[in-house]
PDB file of C-alpha atoms in Angstrom:
ATOM      1  CA  MET A   1       4.400  20.937  16.829  1.00 53.00           C
ATOM      2  CA  ASN A   2       7.468  19.041  17.905  1.00 64.00           C
ATOM      3  CA  SER A   3       9.004  21.046  20.719  1.00 94.00           C
ATOM      4  CA  ARG A   4       8.783  19.115  23.975  1.00 96.00           C
ATOM      5  CA  ARG A   5       7.867  22.255  25.895  1.00 97.00           C
ATOM      6  CA  THR A   6       5.158  23.251  23.397  1.00 97.00           C
ATOM      7  CA  ILE A   7       3.613  19.782  23.593  1.00 98.00           C
ATOM      8  CA  GLU A   8       3.718  19.920  27.401  1.00 98.00           C
ATOM      9  CA  ILE A   9       2.033  23.351  27.473  1.00 98.00           C
ATOM     10  CA  LEU A  10      -0.719  22.155  25.140  1.00 98.00           C
ATOM     11  CA  ALA A  11      -1.248  18.725  26.720  1.00 98.00           C
ATOM     12  CA  THR A  12      -1.524  20.264  30.188  1.00 99.00           C
ATOM     13  CA  PHE A  13      -3.672  23.081  28.763  1.00 99.00           C
ATOM     14  CA  PHE A  14      -1.300  25.835  29.762  1.00 98.00           C
ATOM     15  CA  TYR A  15      -0.119  23.926  32.853  1.00 98.00           C
ATOM     16  CA  LEU A  16      -3.588  23.558  34.401  1.00 98.00           C
ATOM     17  CA  GLY A  17      -2.878  19.825  34.389  1.00 98.00           C
ATOM     18  CA  ARG A  18      -0.019  20.465  36.808  1.00 98.00           C
ATOM     19  CA  ALA A  19      -2.466  21.485  39.551  1.00 98.00           C
ATOM     20  CA  PRO A  20      -1.546  19.515  42.693  1.00 98.00           C
ATOM     21  CA  LEU A  21      -5.157  18.540  43.387  1.00 98.00           C
ATOM     22  CA  MET A  22      -7.746  17.357  40.874  1.00 98.00           C
ATOM     23  CA  PRO A  23      -5.946  18.353  37.656  1.00 98.00           C
ATOM     24  CA  GLY A  24      -8.776  17.015  35.478  1.00 98.00           C
ATOM     25  CA  THR A  25     -11.275  19.182  37.301  1.00 98.00           C
ATOM     26  CA  VAL A  26      -8.992  22.213  37.060  1.00 99.00           C
ATOM     27  CA  GLY A  27      -8.506  21.552  33.345  1.00 98.00           C
ATOM     28  CA  THR A  28     -12.259  21.355  32.842  1.00 99.00           C
ATOM     29  CA  ILE A  29     -12.700  24.708  34.586  1.00 98.00           C
ATOM     30  CA  GLY A  30     -10.091  26.057  32.185  1.00 98.00           C
ATOM     31  CA  ALA A  31     -12.288  24.949  29.280  1.00 98.00           C
ATOM     32  CA  ILE A  32     -15.107  27.352  30.211  1.00 98.00           C
ATOM     33  CA  PRO A  33     -13.563  30.418  28.509  1.00 98.00           C
ATOM     34  CA  LEU A  34     -12.983  28.303  25.393  1.00 98.00           C
ATOM     35  CA  VAL A  35     -16.680  27.330  25.348  1.00 97.00           C
ATOM     36  CA  VAL A  36     -17.599  31.018  25.408  1.00 96.00           C
ATOM     37  CA  LEU A  37     -14.998  31.885  22.761  1.00 97.00           C
ATOM     38  CA  PHE A  38     -16.051  29.074  20.396  1.00 97.00           C
ATOM     39  CA  SER A  39     -19.712  30.070  20.839  1.00 95.00           C
ATOM     40  CA  LEU A  40     -18.947  33.451  19.301  1.00 95.00           C
ATOM     41  CA  ALA A  41     -18.505  31.609  15.985  1.00 96.00           C
ATOM     42  CA  GLY A  42     -22.163  30.487  15.971  1.00 94.00           C
ATOM     43  CA  VAL A  43     -23.511  26.937  16.039  1.00 93.00           C
ATOM     44  CA  TYR A  44     -21.697  25.690  12.944  1.00 95.00           C
ATOM     45  CA  GLY A  45     -18.513  27.458  13.959  1.00 96.00           C
ATOM     46  CA  TYR A  46     -18.727  25.858  17.409  1.00 97.00           C
ATOM     47  CA  ILE A  47     -19.165  22.422  15.824  1.00 97.00           C
ATOM     48  CA  GLY A  48     -16.221  22.963  13.487  1.00 98.00           C
ATOM     49  CA  LEU A  49     -13.913  24.420  16.109  1.00 98.00           C
ATOM     50  CA  THR A  50     -14.787  21.668  18.603  1.00 98.00           C
ATOM     51  CA  PHE A  51     -14.199  18.989  15.972  1.00 98.00           C
ATOM     52  CA  ILE A  52     -10.828  20.469  15.019  1.00 99.00           C
ATOM     53  CA  PHE A  53      -9.854  20.948  18.680  1.00 99.00           C
ATOM     54  CA  THR A  54     -10.786  17.335  19.475  1.00 99.00           C
ATOM     55  CA  LEU A  55      -8.720  15.941  16.589  1.00 99.00           C
ATOM     56  CA  TRP A  56      -5.850  18.216  17.586  1.00 98.00           C
ATOM     57  CA  SER A  57      -6.103  17.068  21.223  1.00 99.00           C
ATOM     58  CA  ILE A  58      -5.701  13.450  20.086  1.00 98.00           C
ATOM     59  CA  ARG A  59      -2.487  14.370  18.287  1.00 98.00           C
ATOM     60  CA  VAL A  60      -1.160  16.416  21.219  1.00 98.00           C
ATOM     61  CA  ALA A  61      -1.973  13.633  23.713  1.00 98.00           C
ATOM     62  CA  ASP A  62      -0.259  11.094  21.468  1.00 97.00           C
ATOM     63  CA  GLN A  63       2.873  13.230  21.155  1.00 97.00           C
ATOM     64  CA  TYR A  64       2.961  13.831  24.912  1.00 98.00           C
ATOM     65  CA  GLU A  65       2.690  10.078  25.555  1.00 97.00           C
ATOM     66  CA  GLN A  66       5.662   9.498  23.282  1.00 96.00           C
ATOM     67  CA  ILE A  67       7.674  12.097  25.192  1.00 96.00           C
ATOM     68  CA  VAL A  68       6.907  10.798  28.696  1.00 96.00           C
ATOM     69  CA  GLN A  69       6.581   7.129  27.658  1.00 95.00           C
ATOM     70  CA  ASP A  70       3.343   6.731  29.622  1.00 94.00           C
ATOM     71  CA  HIS A  71      -0.349   6.528  28.704  1.00 91.00           C
ATOM     72  CA  ASP A  72      -3.052   8.963  29.873  1.00 87.00           C
ATOM     73  CA  THR A  73      -1.099  10.601  32.671  1.00 95.00           C
ATOM     74  CA  LYS A  74      -3.040  12.806  35.084  1.00 96.00           C
ATOM     75  CA  GLU A  75      -1.379  16.027  33.926  1.00 98.00           C
ATOM     76  CA  VAL A  76      -2.791  15.636  30.408  1.00 98.00           C
ATOM     77  CA  VAL A  77      -6.030  17.631  30.548  1.00 98.00           C
ATOM     78  CA  ILE A  78      -6.474  18.655  26.922  1.00 99.00           C
ATOM     79  CA  ASP A  79      -8.833  15.669  26.718  1.00 98.00           C
ATOM     80  CA  GLU A  80     -11.014  17.146  29.477  1.00 98.00           C
ATOM     81  CA  VAL A  81     -11.161  20.402  27.538  1.00 99.00           C
ATOM     82  CA  ALA A  82     -12.335  18.584  24.391  1.00 99.00           C
ATOM     83  CA  GLY A  83     -14.897  16.588  26.375  1.00 99.00           C
ATOM     84  CA  TYR A  84     -16.307  19.667  28.083  1.00 99.00           C
ATOM     85  CA  LEU A  85     -16.596  21.485  24.744  1.00 99.00           C
ATOM     86  CA  ILE A  86     -18.748  18.567  23.587  1.00 99.00           C
ATOM     87  CA  ALA A  87     -20.758  18.505  26.828  1.00 98.00           C
ATOM     88  CA  MET A  88     -21.645  22.198  26.413  1.00 97.00           C
ATOM     89  CA  PHE A  89     -22.672  21.987  22.754  1.00 96.00           C
ATOM     90  CA  TRP A  90     -25.936  23.804  22.056  1.00 92.00           C
ATOM     91  CA  LEU A  91     -26.661  24.490  25.707  1.00 92.00           C
ATOM     92  CA  PRO A  92     -27.501  27.969  26.971  1.00 89.00           C
ATOM     93  CA  HIS A  93     -24.799  30.003  28.656  1.00 89.00           C
ATOM     94  CA  THR A  94     -26.522  30.102  32.007  1.00 88.00           C
ATOM     95  CA  TRP A  95     -24.832  29.342  35.298  1.00 90.00           C
ATOM     96  CA  GLN A  96     -27.138  26.318  35.615  1.00 89.00           C
ATOM     97  CA  ALA A  97     -26.021  24.875  32.281  1.00 92.00           C
ATOM     98  CA  PHE A  98     -22.331  25.476  32.959  1.00 96.00           C
ATOM     99  CA  LEU A  99     -22.620  23.922  36.428  1.00 95.00           C
ATOM    100  CA  ALA A 100     -24.779  20.946  35.407  1.00 95.00           C
ATOM    101  CA  SER A 101     -22.581  20.106  32.427  1.00 97.00           C
ATOM    102  CA  PHE A 102     -19.453  20.477  34.550  1.00 98.00           C
ATOM    103  CA  ILE A 103     -20.746  18.166  37.296  1.00 98.00           C
ATOM    104  CA  LEU A 104     -22.201  15.576  34.927  1.00 98.00           C
ATOM    105  CA  PHE A 105     -19.177  15.538  32.633  1.00 99.00           C
ATOM    106  CA  ARG A 106     -16.683  15.238  35.503  1.00 99.00           C
ATOM    107  CA  THR A 107     -18.773  12.528  37.187  1.00 98.00           C
ATOM    108  CA  LEU A 108     -18.894  10.479  33.987  1.00 98.00           C
ATOM    109  CA  ASP A 109     -15.196  11.046  33.350  1.00 97.00           C
ATOM    110  CA  ILE A 110     -14.193   9.995  36.859  1.00 97.00           C
ATOM    111  CA  LEU A 111     -16.567   7.028  37.332  1.00 98.00           C
ATOM    112  CA  LYS A 112     -16.326   5.841  33.717  1.00 97.00           C
ATOM    113  CA  PRO A 113     -19.537   3.813  33.486  1.00 97.00           C
ATOM    114  CA  TYR A 114     -20.033   1.514  30.502  1.00 96.00           C
ATOM    115  CA  PRO A 115     -19.408   2.191  27.568  1.00 96.00           C
ATOM    116  CA  ILE A 116     -16.835   4.775  28.669  1.00 96.00           C
ATOM    117  CA  SER A 117     -14.883   2.202  30.691  1.00 96.00           C
ATOM    118  CA  ALA A 118     -14.779  -0.276  27.800  1.00 96.00           C
ATOM    119  CA  LEU A 119     -13.425   2.326  25.397  1.00 94.00           C
ATOM    120  CA  ASP A 120     -10.946   3.600  27.962  1.00 92.00           C
ATOM    121  CA  ALA A 121      -9.603   0.084  28.546  1.00 94.00           C
ATOM    122  CA  ARG A 122      -9.215  -0.824  24.865  1.00 95.00           C
ATOM    123  CA  ALA A 123      -8.135   2.307  23.029  1.00 95.00           C
ATOM    124  CA  GLN A 124      -4.456   3.149  22.773  1.00 95.00           C
ATOM    125  CA  GLY A 125      -2.309   6.233  22.219  1.00 96.00           C
ATOM    126  CA  GLY A 126      -3.699   9.736  21.998  1.00 97.00           C
ATOM    127  CA  PHE A 127      -7.049   8.417  20.814  1.00 97.00           C
ATOM    128  CA  GLY A 128      -7.238   6.251  23.931  1.00 96.00           C
ATOM    129  CA  THR A 129      -6.519   9.274  26.105  1.00 97.00           C
ATOM    130  CA  VAL A 130      -9.247  11.383  24.515  1.00 98.00           C
ATOM    131  CA  VAL A 131     -11.984   8.884  23.574  1.00 98.00           C
ATOM    132  CA  ASP A 132     -13.355   8.431  27.109  1.00 97.00           C
ATOM    133  CA  ASP A 133     -13.741  12.201  27.431  1.00 98.00           C
ATOM    134  CA  ILE A 134     -15.436  12.426  24.034  1.00 98.00           C
ATOM    135  CA  VAL A 135     -17.985   9.791  25.061  1.00 98.00           C
ATOM    136  CA  ALA A 136     -18.462  11.349  28.521  1.00 98.00           C
ATOM    137  CA  GLY A 137     -19.091  14.694  26.803  1.00 99.00           C
ATOM    138  CA  VAL A 138     -21.598  13.161  24.377  1.00 98.00           C
ATOM    139  CA  ILE A 139     -23.495  11.364  27.159  1.00 98.00           C
ATOM    140  CA  ALA A 140     -23.535  14.483  29.338  1.00 98.00           C
ATOM    141  CA  ASN A 141     -24.759  16.572  26.426  1.00 97.00           C
ATOM    142  CA  ILE A 142     -27.550  14.158  25.490  1.00 96.00           C
ATOM    143  CA  ALA A 143     -28.756  14.026  29.098  1.00 96.00           C
ATOM    144  CA  LEU A 144     -28.627  17.802  29.460  1.00 94.00           C
ATOM    145  CA  GLN A 145     -30.352  18.364  26.105  1.00 91.00           C
ATOM    146  CA  PHE A 146     -33.244  16.335  27.492  1.00 89.00           C
ATOM    147  CA  VAL A 147     -33.290  18.416  30.676  1.00 87.00           C
ATOM    148  CA  TYR A 148     -32.917  21.593  28.629  1.00 86.00           C
ATOM    149  CA  THR A 149     -35.848  20.840  26.331  1.00 83.00           C
ATOM    150  CA  GLN A 150     -38.151  19.444  29.022  1.00 82.00           C
ATOM    151  CA  THR A 151     -37.637  21.914  31.876  1.00 81.00           C
ATOM    152  CA  ASN A 152     -36.734  25.511  32.611  1.00 75.00           C
ATOM    153  CA  TRP A 153     -33.902  24.422  34.883  1.00 74.00           C
ATOM    154  CA  LEU A 154     -31.026  25.151  32.470  1.00 67.00           C
ATOM    155  CA  GLY A 155     -32.419  28.525  31.500  1.00 64.00           C
ATOM    156  CA  MET A 156     -34.597  27.416  28.573  1.00 52.00           C
ATOM    157  CA  LYS A 157     -37.172  30.053  29.355  1.00 49.00           C
ATOM    158  CA  TYR A 158     -34.624  32.785  28.694  1.00 40.00           C
ATOM    159  CA  VAL A 159     -33.540  31.284  25.379  1.00 42.00           C
ATOM    160  CA  PHE A 160     -36.916  30.445  23.866  1.00 37.00           C
ATOM    161  CA  GLY A 161     -39.059  32.950  25.729  1.00 36.00           C
ATOM    162  CA  SER A 162     -41.556  30.289  26.784  1.00 37.00           C
TER     163      SER A 162
END
């Protein structure tokens, strides 16, 4: 993985990061088909594929930073893809779950409340680019797991038949 163009395609998640407005949001939308695809592998497959994708995104982001000589540029959206994969872990594939996880993940990623802001400020390289999205995805997922298990709002009734 050393071709400049290949790294650019991957870091921008097939050029979604080149969107003129809200590239992070566009990149997150681009993650939705990957969520569905990874889910076909089952729970453990989803975990494994998301873990591998996240590690790979750190490497890609690091290589892209070396090419452009800049940290966490707006066109790099592979980190948003990794974060959204984490945000959607073990949630039902209902429009409510996709929408709620999208809104919560993007809000956390944009506003960067503590501890996301602290990690974002301290971490360097590709890890620094991706870590805030990992934590935003984890926080979004934990919050939505609570909603999912305590209400019917995310489509729980359809999954568990309650």
